[in-house]
Coordinates of N, CA and C in Angstrom, one line a residue:
M346 N 193.5 -59.9 96.8 CA 193.4 -61.2 95.8 C 194.0 -60.6 94.8
Y347 N 194.3 -59.3 94.4 CA 194.7 -58.9 93.1 C 196.2 -59.2 93.2
S348 N 196.9 -58.9 94.2 CA 198.3 -59.2 94.5 C 198.7 -60.5 94.3
L349 N 197.7 -61.4 94.8 CA 197.9 -63.0 94.8 C 197.6 -63.5 93.2
H350 N 196.8 -62.8 92.6 CA 196.3 -63.3 91.3 C 197.6 -62.8 90.3
N351 N 198.1 -61.8 90.5 CA 199.0 -61.7 89.3 C 200.7 -62.1 89.4
G352 N 200.8 -62.7 90.9 CA 202.0 -63.4 91.1 C 202.8 -62.7 92.0
S353 N 202.5 -61.5 92.3 CA 203.7 -60.6 92.9 C 203.7 -60.9 94.5
W354 N 203.0 -62.1 95.1 CA 203.1 -62.7 96.3 C 204.3 -63.5 96.5
I355 N 204.6 -64.0 95.5 CA 206.0 -64.9 95.3 C 207.0 -64.3 96.3
P356 N 207.5 -63.2 95.7 CA 208.7 -62.8 96.4 C 208.3 -62.3 98.0
L357 N 207.3 -62.2 98.2 CA 206.7 -61.6 99.6 C 206.8 -63.0 100.5
V358 N 206.3 -64.0 100.0 CA 206.2 -65.3 100.8 C 207.6 -65.7 101.1
A359 N 208.3 -65.8 99.8 CA 209.7 -66.4 99.8 C 210.7 -65.6 100.9
F360 N 210.9 -64.2 100.6 CA 211.7 -63.8 101.3 C 211.1 -62.9 102.5
G361 N 209.9 -62.8 102.4 CA 209.3 -62.2 103.8 C 209.1 -62.7 104.9
H362 N 208.9 -64.3 104.5 CA 208.4 -65.1 105.7 C 209.4 -66.5 105.6
C363 N 209.6 -67.0 104.5 CA 210.2 -68.2 104.3 C 211.7 -68.2 105.0
T364 N 212.6 -67.4 104.4 CA 213.8 -67.5 104.8 C 214.2 -67.0 106.0
P365 N 213.6 -65.7 106.6 CA 213.8 -65.6 108.1 C 213.3 -66.7 109.0
T366 N 212.2 -67.4 108.7 CA 211.6 -68.3 109.4 C 212.6 -69.6 109.5
T367 N 213.1 -70.1 108.2 CA 213.6 -71.4 108.4 C 215.2 -70.8 108.9
D368 N 215.8 -69.9 108.8 CA 216.9 -69.5 109.5 C 216.7 -69.4 111.1
S369 N 215.7 -68.8 111.6 CA 215.4 -68.7 113.1 C 215.2 -70.3 113.5
F370 N 214.4 -71.4 112.6 CA 214.4 -72.7 112.9 C 215.7 -73.5 113.1
L371 N 216.4 -73.3 112.0 CA 217.8 -73.6 111.9 C 218.9 -73.2 113.1
V372 N 218.7 -72.0 113.5 CA 219.7 -71.5 114.9 C 219.3 -72.3 115.8
F373 N 217.8 -72.1 116.0 CA 217.3 -72.9 117.3 C 217.6 -74.5 117.5
L374 N 217.4 -75.2 116.3 CA 218.0 -76.4 116.1 C 219.5 -76.7 116.4
R375 N 220.3 -75.8 115.9 CA 221.6 -76.0 116.2 C 221.9 -75.6 117.3
Y376 N 221.3 -74.7 118.1 CA 221.4 -74.3 119.5 C 221.2 -75.6 120.5
Q377 N 219.9 -76.0 120.3 CA 219.6 -77.1 121.1 C 220.6 -78.5 120.9
S378 N 221.2 -78.6 119.7 CA 222.0 -79.8 119.4 C 223.4 -79.4 120.0
Y379 N 223.9 -78.1 120.0 CA 225.0 -77.9 120.4 C 225.2 -77.9 121.6
Y380 N 224.1 -77.6 122.6 CA 224.3 -77.9 124.3 C 223.7 -79.2 124.5
S381 N 223.8 -80.2 123.4 CA 223.1 -81.6 123.8 C 222.0 -81.7 124.7
Y382 N 220.8 -81.1 124.1 CA 219.6 -80.8 124.9 C 219.2 -82.4 124.4
P383 N 218.1 -82.7 125.1 CA 217.4 -84.0 125.0 C 216.4 -83.7 123.5
L384 N 216.7 -84.9 122.7 CA 215.8 -84.6 121.3 C 214.4 -84.2 121.4
E385 N 213.6 -84.6 122.4 CA 212.3 -84.4 122.4 C 212.1 -82.8 122.6
T386 N 213.1 -82.1 123.0 CA 213.1 -80.4 123.4 C 213.2 -79.9 121.8
Y387 N 213.5 -80.5 120.8 CA 213.6 -79.8 119.5 C 213.1 -80.7 118.4
L388 N 212.7 -81.7 118.7 CA 212.2 -82.9 117.4 C 211.3 -82.3 116.5
E389 N 210.6 -81.3 116.6 CA 209.7 -80.9 115.6 C 210.3 -79.9 114.6
Y390 N 211.7 -79.3 115.0 CA 212.3 -78.4 114.2 C 212.7 -79.1 112.9
P391 N 213.2 -80.0 112.8 CA 213.8 -80.7 111.3 C 212.3 -80.7 110.5
I392 N 211.2 -80.9 111.1 CA 209.9 -81.2 110.0 C 209.8 -79.5 109.7
L393 N 209.6 -78.6 110.7 CA 209.3 -77.1 110.4 C 210.4 -76.8 109.2
I394 N 211.6 -77.0 109.3 CA 212.6 -76.7 108.4 C 212.3 -77.3 107.2
A395 N 212.1 -78.5 107.0 CA 211.7 -79.2 105.8 C 210.5 -78.7 105.1
Q396 N 209.4 -78.4 106.0 CA 208.3 -77.7 105.4 C 208.8 -76.2 104.6
D397 N 209.4 -75.3 105.4 CA 209.8 -74.1 104.8 C 210.8 -74.2 103.6
V398 N 211.6 -75.1 103.5 CA 212.5 -75.5 102.4 C 211.7 -75.8 101.2
I399 N 210.6 -76.8 101.5 CA 209.9 -77.2 100.4 C 208.9 -75.9 99.9
L400 N 208.6 -75.0 100.8 CA 208.0 -73.9 100.5 C 208.7 -73.1 99.5
L401 N 210.1 -72.6 99.9 CA 210.9 -71.9 99.2 C 211.2 -72.4 98.0
L402 N 211.4 -73.8 97.8 CA 211.5 -74.4 96.5 C 210.3 -74.2 95.6
F403 N 209.3 -74.5 96.2 CA 208.2 -74.2 95.2 C 208.0 -72.8 94.7
V404 N 208.2 -71.7 95.8 CA 208.3 -70.4 95.2 C 209.3 -70.0 94.4
L405 N 210.6 -70.8 94.6 CA 211.5 -70.0 93.4 C 211.2 -71.0 92.2
H406 N 210.5 -72.1 92.3 CA 210.4 -72.7 91.1 C 209.1 -71.9 90.2
Y407 N 208.1 -71.7 90.8 CA 206.9 -71.2 90.2 C 207.2 -69.6 89.9
S408 N 208.2 -69.1 90.6 CA 208.7 -67.8 90.2 C 209.6 -67.7 89.0
G409 N 210.3 -69.0 88.7 CA 211.1 -68.7 87.6 C 212.7 -68.8 88.1
N410 N 212.8 -68.7 89.3 CA 214.1 -68.4 90.1 C 214.7 -69.5 90.7
M411 N 214.8 -70.7 90.2 CA 215.4 -72.0 90.6 C 216.9 -71.7 90.9
K412 N 217.5 -71.3 90.1 CA 218.8 -70.8 90.1 C 219.2 -69.9 91.5
Q413 N 218.5 -69.5 91.8 CA 218.7 -68.9 93.4 C 218.8 -69.9 94.5
A414 N 218.4 -71.2 94.2 CA 218.2 -72.1 95.3 C 219.7 -72.5 95.7
L415 N 220.8 -72.5 94.7 CA 221.8 -72.8 95.3 C 222.6 -71.9 96.3
P416 N 222.4 -70.7 96.3 CA 223.1 -69.6 97.4 C 222.2 -70.0 98.5
Y417 N 221.1 -70.3 98.7 CA 220.6 -70.6 99.6 C 220.8 -71.8 100.3
V418 N 220.9 -72.8 99.6 CA 221.8 -74.0 100.3 C 223.3 -73.8 101.0
V419 N 223.9 -73.1 100.1 CA 225.2 -72.5 100.5 C 225.1 -71.8 101.9
I420 N 224.2 -70.8 101.9 CA 224.2 -70.2 103.1 C 223.6 -71.0 104.4
F421 N 222.7 -71.7 104.3 CA 222.0 -72.7 105.2 C 223.0 -73.7 105.6
V422 N 223.8 -74.0 104.8 CA 224.8 -75.3 105.2 C 225.9 -74.4 105.8
G423 N 226.5 -73.6 105.2 CA 227.5 -72.8 105.8 C 227.3 -72.0 107.3
G424 N 226.1 -71.6 107.1 CA 225.6 -71.2 108.7 C 225.5 -72.1 109.7
W425 N 224.9 -73.4 109.1 CA 224.9 -74.4 110.2 C 226.0 -74.7 110.7
Y426 N 227.4 -74.7 110.1 CA 228.7 -74.8 110.8 C 229.4 -73.6 111.3
F427 N 229.0 -72.6 110.6 CA 229.6 -71.1 111.3 C 229.1 -71.0 112.9
L428 N 227.8 -71.4 113.0 CA 227.1 -71.1 114.1 C 227.9 -71.9 115.5
T429 N 228.5 -72.8 115.2 CA 229.2 -73.5 116.3 C 230.9 -73.3 116.1
L430 N 231.2 -72.2 115.6 CA 232.6 -72.1 115.7 C 233.0 -71.4 116.9
Q431 N 232.3 -70.7 117.5 CA 232.3 -70.2 119.1 C 231.2 -70.3 119.8
K432 N 231.5 -70.4 121.0 CA 230.1 -70.5 121.8 C 229.1 -69.1 121.8
W433 N 229.9 -67.9 121.5 CA 229.2 -66.7 121.6 C 228.4 -66.8 120.3
I434 N 229.0 -67.0 119.3 CA 228.2 -67.1 117.7 C 227.0 -67.5 118.1
I435 N 226.6 -68.7 118.4 CA 225.4 -69.6 118.6 C 224.4 -68.7 119.7
D436 N 225.1 -68.1 120.8 CA 224.4 -67.7 121.7 C 223.8 -66.2 121.0
L437 N 224.7 -65.4 120.5 CA 224.3 -64.4 119.6 C 223.1 -64.6 118.6
A438 N 223.4 -65.5 117.7 CA 222.4 -65.8 116.9 C 220.9 -66.3 117.3
M439 N 221.0 -67.0 118.6 CA 219.7 -67.2 119.3 C 219.1 -66.2 119.6
N440 N 219.7 -65.0 120.2 CA 219.3 -63.8 120.9 C 218.6 -62.9 119.3
L441 N 219.4 -62.8 118.2 CA 219.0 -62.4 117.3 C 217.8 -63.0 116.5
C442 N 217.7 -64.3 116.6 CA 216.5 -65.2 116.3 C 215.3 -64.6 116.9
T443 N 215.6 -64.4 118.2 CA 214.3 -64.1 119.3 C 213.9 -62.6 118.7
L444 N 214.9 -61.5 118.3 CA 214.4 -60.2 118.1 C 213.5 -60.4 116.5
I445 N 214.2 -61.3 115.5 CA 213.7 -61.2 114.4 C 212.0 -61.8 114.5
S446 N 212.0 -62.9 115.5 CA 210.7 -63.6 115.5 C 209.9 -62.4 116.1
A447 N 210.2 -61.5 117.0 CA 209.6 -60.6 117.6 C 209.2 -59.6 116.8
A448 N 209.9 -59.1 116.0 CA 209.7 -58.2 115.0 C 208.8 -58.5 113.9
S449 N 208.6 -59.7 113.6 CA 207.7 -60.3 112.7 C 206.3 -60.2 112.9
K450 N 206.1 -60.5 114.6 CA 204.9 -60.5 115.4 C 204.4 -59.0 115.2
F451 N 205.3 -58.0 115.6 CA 205.0 -56.8 115.5 C 204.7 -56.2 114.4
A452 N 205.1 -56.7 113.2 CA 204.8 -56.3 111.9 C 203.2 -56.9 111.7
Q453 N 202.9 -58.0 112.2 CA 201.5 -58.5 111.8 C 200.5 -57.5 112.9
L454 N 201.1 -57.3 114.1 CA 200.2 -56.3 115.0 C 200.0 -54.8 114.2
R455 N 201.0 -54.3 113.5 CA 201.0 -53.1 113.0 C 200.0 -53.0 111.7
Y456 N 200.0 -54.1 111.1 CA 199.2 -54.3 110.0 C 197.9 -54.3 110.5
L457 N 197.4 -55.2 111.5 CA 196.2 -55.1 112.1 C 195.8 -53.8 112.6
W458 N 196.6 -53.0 113.2 CA 196.2 -51.7 113.9 C 195.9 -50.6 112.5
Q459 N 196.6 -50.9 111.5 CA 196.5 -49.9 110.4 C 195.3 -50.0 109.6
T460 N 195.1 -51.4 109.4 CA 193.8 -51.9 108.5 C 192.6 -51.8 109.4
R461 N 192.5 -51.9 110.8 CA 191.7 -52.2 111.8 C 190.9 -53.4 111.2
D462 N 191.3 -54.5 110.6 CA 190.5 -55.7 110.1 C 191.1 -56.7 109.9
S463 N 191.0 -57.6 110.8 CA 191.8 -59.1 110.8 C 191.7 -59.7 109.3
G464 N 190.6 -59.8 108.8 CA 190.3 -60.1 107.3 C 190.6 -61.6 107.3
Q465 N 191.5 -62.1 106.6 CA 191.5 -63.9 106.6 C 192.4 -64.4 107.7
V466 N 193.3 -63.5 108.6 CA 194.2 -63.9 109.4 C 193.3 -64.9 110.6
S467 N 194.1 -66.0 110.8 CA 193.3 -66.8 111.7 C 193.6 -66.6 113.4
A468 N 192.6 -66.5 113.9 CA 192.8 -66.5 115.5 C 193.3 -67.8 115.8
L469 N 192.6 -68.7 115.4 CA 192.9 -70.2 115.6 C 194.2 -70.4 115.4
T470 N 195.0 -70.0 114.4 CA 196.2 -70.4 114.3 C 197.1 -69.8 115.1
W471 N 196.9 -68.5 115.2 CA 197.9 -67.8 116.2 C 197.4 -68.0 117.8
S472 N 196.3 -68.4 118.3 CA 196.1 -69.5 119.5 C 197.1 -70.5 119.7
M473 N 197.0 -71.5 118.6 CA 197.8 -72.5 118.8 C 199.1 -72.2 118.9
S474 N 199.8 -71.1 118.2 CA 201.1 -70.8 118.5 C 201.5 -70.2 119.8
A475 N 200.2 -69.5 120.6 CA 200.5 -69.5 121.8 C 200.6 -70.4 122.7
Y476 N 199.7 -71.4 122.4 CA 199.8 -72.9 123.1 C 201.0 -73.4 123.0
T477 N 201.4 -73.5 121.8 CA 202.8 -74.0 121.6 C 203.8 -73.5 122.4
C478 N 203.9 -72.1 122.5 CA 205.0 -71.6 123.1 C 205.0 -71.9 124.7
A479 N 203.5 -71.9 125.0 CA 203.3 -72.2 126.6 C 203.7 -73.5 127.0
T480 N 203.6 -74.8 126.2 CA 204.1 -75.9 126.3 C 205.4 -76.2 126.2
R481 N 206.0 -75.1 125.2 CA 207.6 -75.1 125.2 C 208.2 -74.6 126.8
I482 N 207.5 -73.5 126.9 CA 208.1 -73.3 128.4 C 207.9 -74.2 129.3
V483 N 207.0 -74.9 129.4 CA 206.7 -75.9 130.7 C 207.9 -77.0 130.2
T484 N 208.0 -77.4 128.9 CA 209.3 -78.4 128.3 C 210.4 -78.1 128.9
T485 N 210.7 -76.7 128.8 CA 211.9 -76.1 129.0 C 212.3 -76.2 130.5
L486 N 211.4 -75.9 131.1 CA 211.4 -75.9 132.6 C 211.7 -77.2 133.3
M487 N 211.1 -78.1 132.4 CA 211.2 -79.7 133.0 C 212.5 -80.5 132.6
T488 N 213.0 -79.7 131.5 CA 214.2 -80.5 131.0 C 215.9 -79.7 131.0
T489 N 215.7 -78.9 130.1 CA 217.0 -77.9 130.2 C 216.9 -76.7 131.1
N490 N 215.8 -76.0 131.5 CA 216.0 -74.8 132.4 C 217.0 -73.8 131.7
D491 N 217.1 -73.7 130.4 CA 217.9 -72.8 129.6 C 217.2 -71.5 129.7
L492 N 217.9 -70.4 130.4 CA 217.2 -69.1 130.5 C 216.9 -68.3 129.1
M493 N 217.9 -68.6 128.1 CA 217.8 -68.0 126.9 C 216.7 -68.4 126.1
V494 N 216.2 -69.8 126.2 CA 215.1 -70.5 125.4 C 213.9 -69.9 126.2
L495 N 213.9 -70.0 127.6 CA 212.9 -69.6 128.3 C 212.4 -68.1 127.9
V496 N 213.4 -67.1 127.9 CA 213.1 -65.9 127.5 C 212.5 -65.9 126.1
R497 N 212.9 -66.5 125.1 CA 212.5 -66.6 123.8 C 210.9 -67.0 123.7
F498 N 210.6 -68.1 124.3 CA 209.4 -68.7 124.3 C 208.3 -67.7 125.1
I499 N 208.8 -67.2 126.4 CA 208.0 -66.3 127.1 C 207.5 -65.0 126.2
I500 N 208.6 -64.5 125.5 CA 208.2 -63.2 124.6 C 207.2 -63.6 123.7
M501 N 207.6 -64.8 123.0 CA 206.7 -65.3 121.8 C 205.4 -65.5 122.3
L502 N 205.1 -66.3 123.4 CA 203.8 -66.3 124.2 C 203.3 -65.1 124.3
V503 N 203.6 -64.2 125.1 CA 203.1 -62.6 125.2 C 202.8 -62.2 123.7
L504 N 203.6 -62.2 122.7 CA 203.1 -61.7 121.5 C 202.1 -62.3 120.6
N505 N 202.1 -63.6 120.6 CA 201.2 -64.5 120.1 C 199.8 -64.2 120.7
I506 N 199.9 -64.1 122.1 CA 198.5 -63.8 122.8 C 197.9 -62.4 122.4
W507 N 199.0 -61.7 122.4 CA 198.5 -60.1 121.8 C 198.0 -60.1 120.4
V508 N 198.7 -60.9 119.3 CA 198.2 -61.0 118.2 C 196.9 -61.4 118.0
T509 N 196.7 -62.5 118.8 CA 195.2 -63.3 118.7 C 194.2 -62.3 119.3
A510 N 194.5 -61.8 120.3 CA 193.5 -60.7 120.9 C 193.2 -59.4 119.9
T511 N 194.2 -59.1 119.2 CA 194.2 -58.2 118.1 C 193.1 -58.5 117.2
I512 N 193.3 -59.7 116.8 CA 192.5 -60.3 115.4 C 190.9 -60.5 116.1
L513 N 190.8 -61.0 117.2 CA 189.5 -61.1 117.7 C 189.0 -59.5 117.9
H514 N 189.8 -59.0 118.3 CA 189.1 -57.6 118.7 C 188.6 -56.8 117.2
Y515 N 189.4 -57.2 116.2 CA 189.2 -56.3 114.8 C 188.3 -57.3 113.9
R516 N 187.7 -58.5 114.3 CA 187.0 -59.6 113.9 C 185.6 -58.7 113.5
K517 N 185.3 -58.9 112.0 CA 184.3 -58.3 111.9 C 183.0 -59.3 112.2
T518 N 182.0 -58.8 112.8 CA 180.8 -59.5 113.1 C 179.6 -59.3 111.9
E519 N 178.9 -60.2 111.7 CA 177.9 -60.1 110.7 C 176.8 -59.5 111.5
K520 N 176.0 -58.6 110.9 CA 174.9 -57.8 111.4 C 173.5 -58.7 110.8
T521 N 172.6 -58.8 111.7 CA 171.4 -59.5 111.2 C 170.3 -58.5 111.3
D522 N 169.5 -58.4 110.2 CA 168.4 -57.4 110.5 C 167.1 -58.0 110.8

């Protein structure tokens, strides 16, 4: 709570979560549109991107760094067009996003293992993420059968289940006398 109270959480939220997540969503959205996949296979990504951008803008505003918003806009817009200059660029970016997403889940696991306390981490949220990955696997198999997308969602499913299991394992139970 102390770090949340004194405002030091702001850079952590903005730069530790928001920008890599937004980058990952942008790459995935661009990948899906580049290969002309059906809209229903990536329809939620513009909404997720908008949520992250709004969060980033709030964080920049309340930390007094709104001037830093312009470089992010330039990077996001420039990256959007850069990704499709060559096929290998979008494919490489997609693989890197899978690694970044997996690394963030391993970071969560590492924190849970070190503290041996799930604290305020929500098992429901992580299980919903696992469910989402499972449904995306089915959707991908039924629509595009794209191996790179399948591998991404299979890895994320396994890691989300692992995080959920770890949260449940370290959840503190109340002792009754």
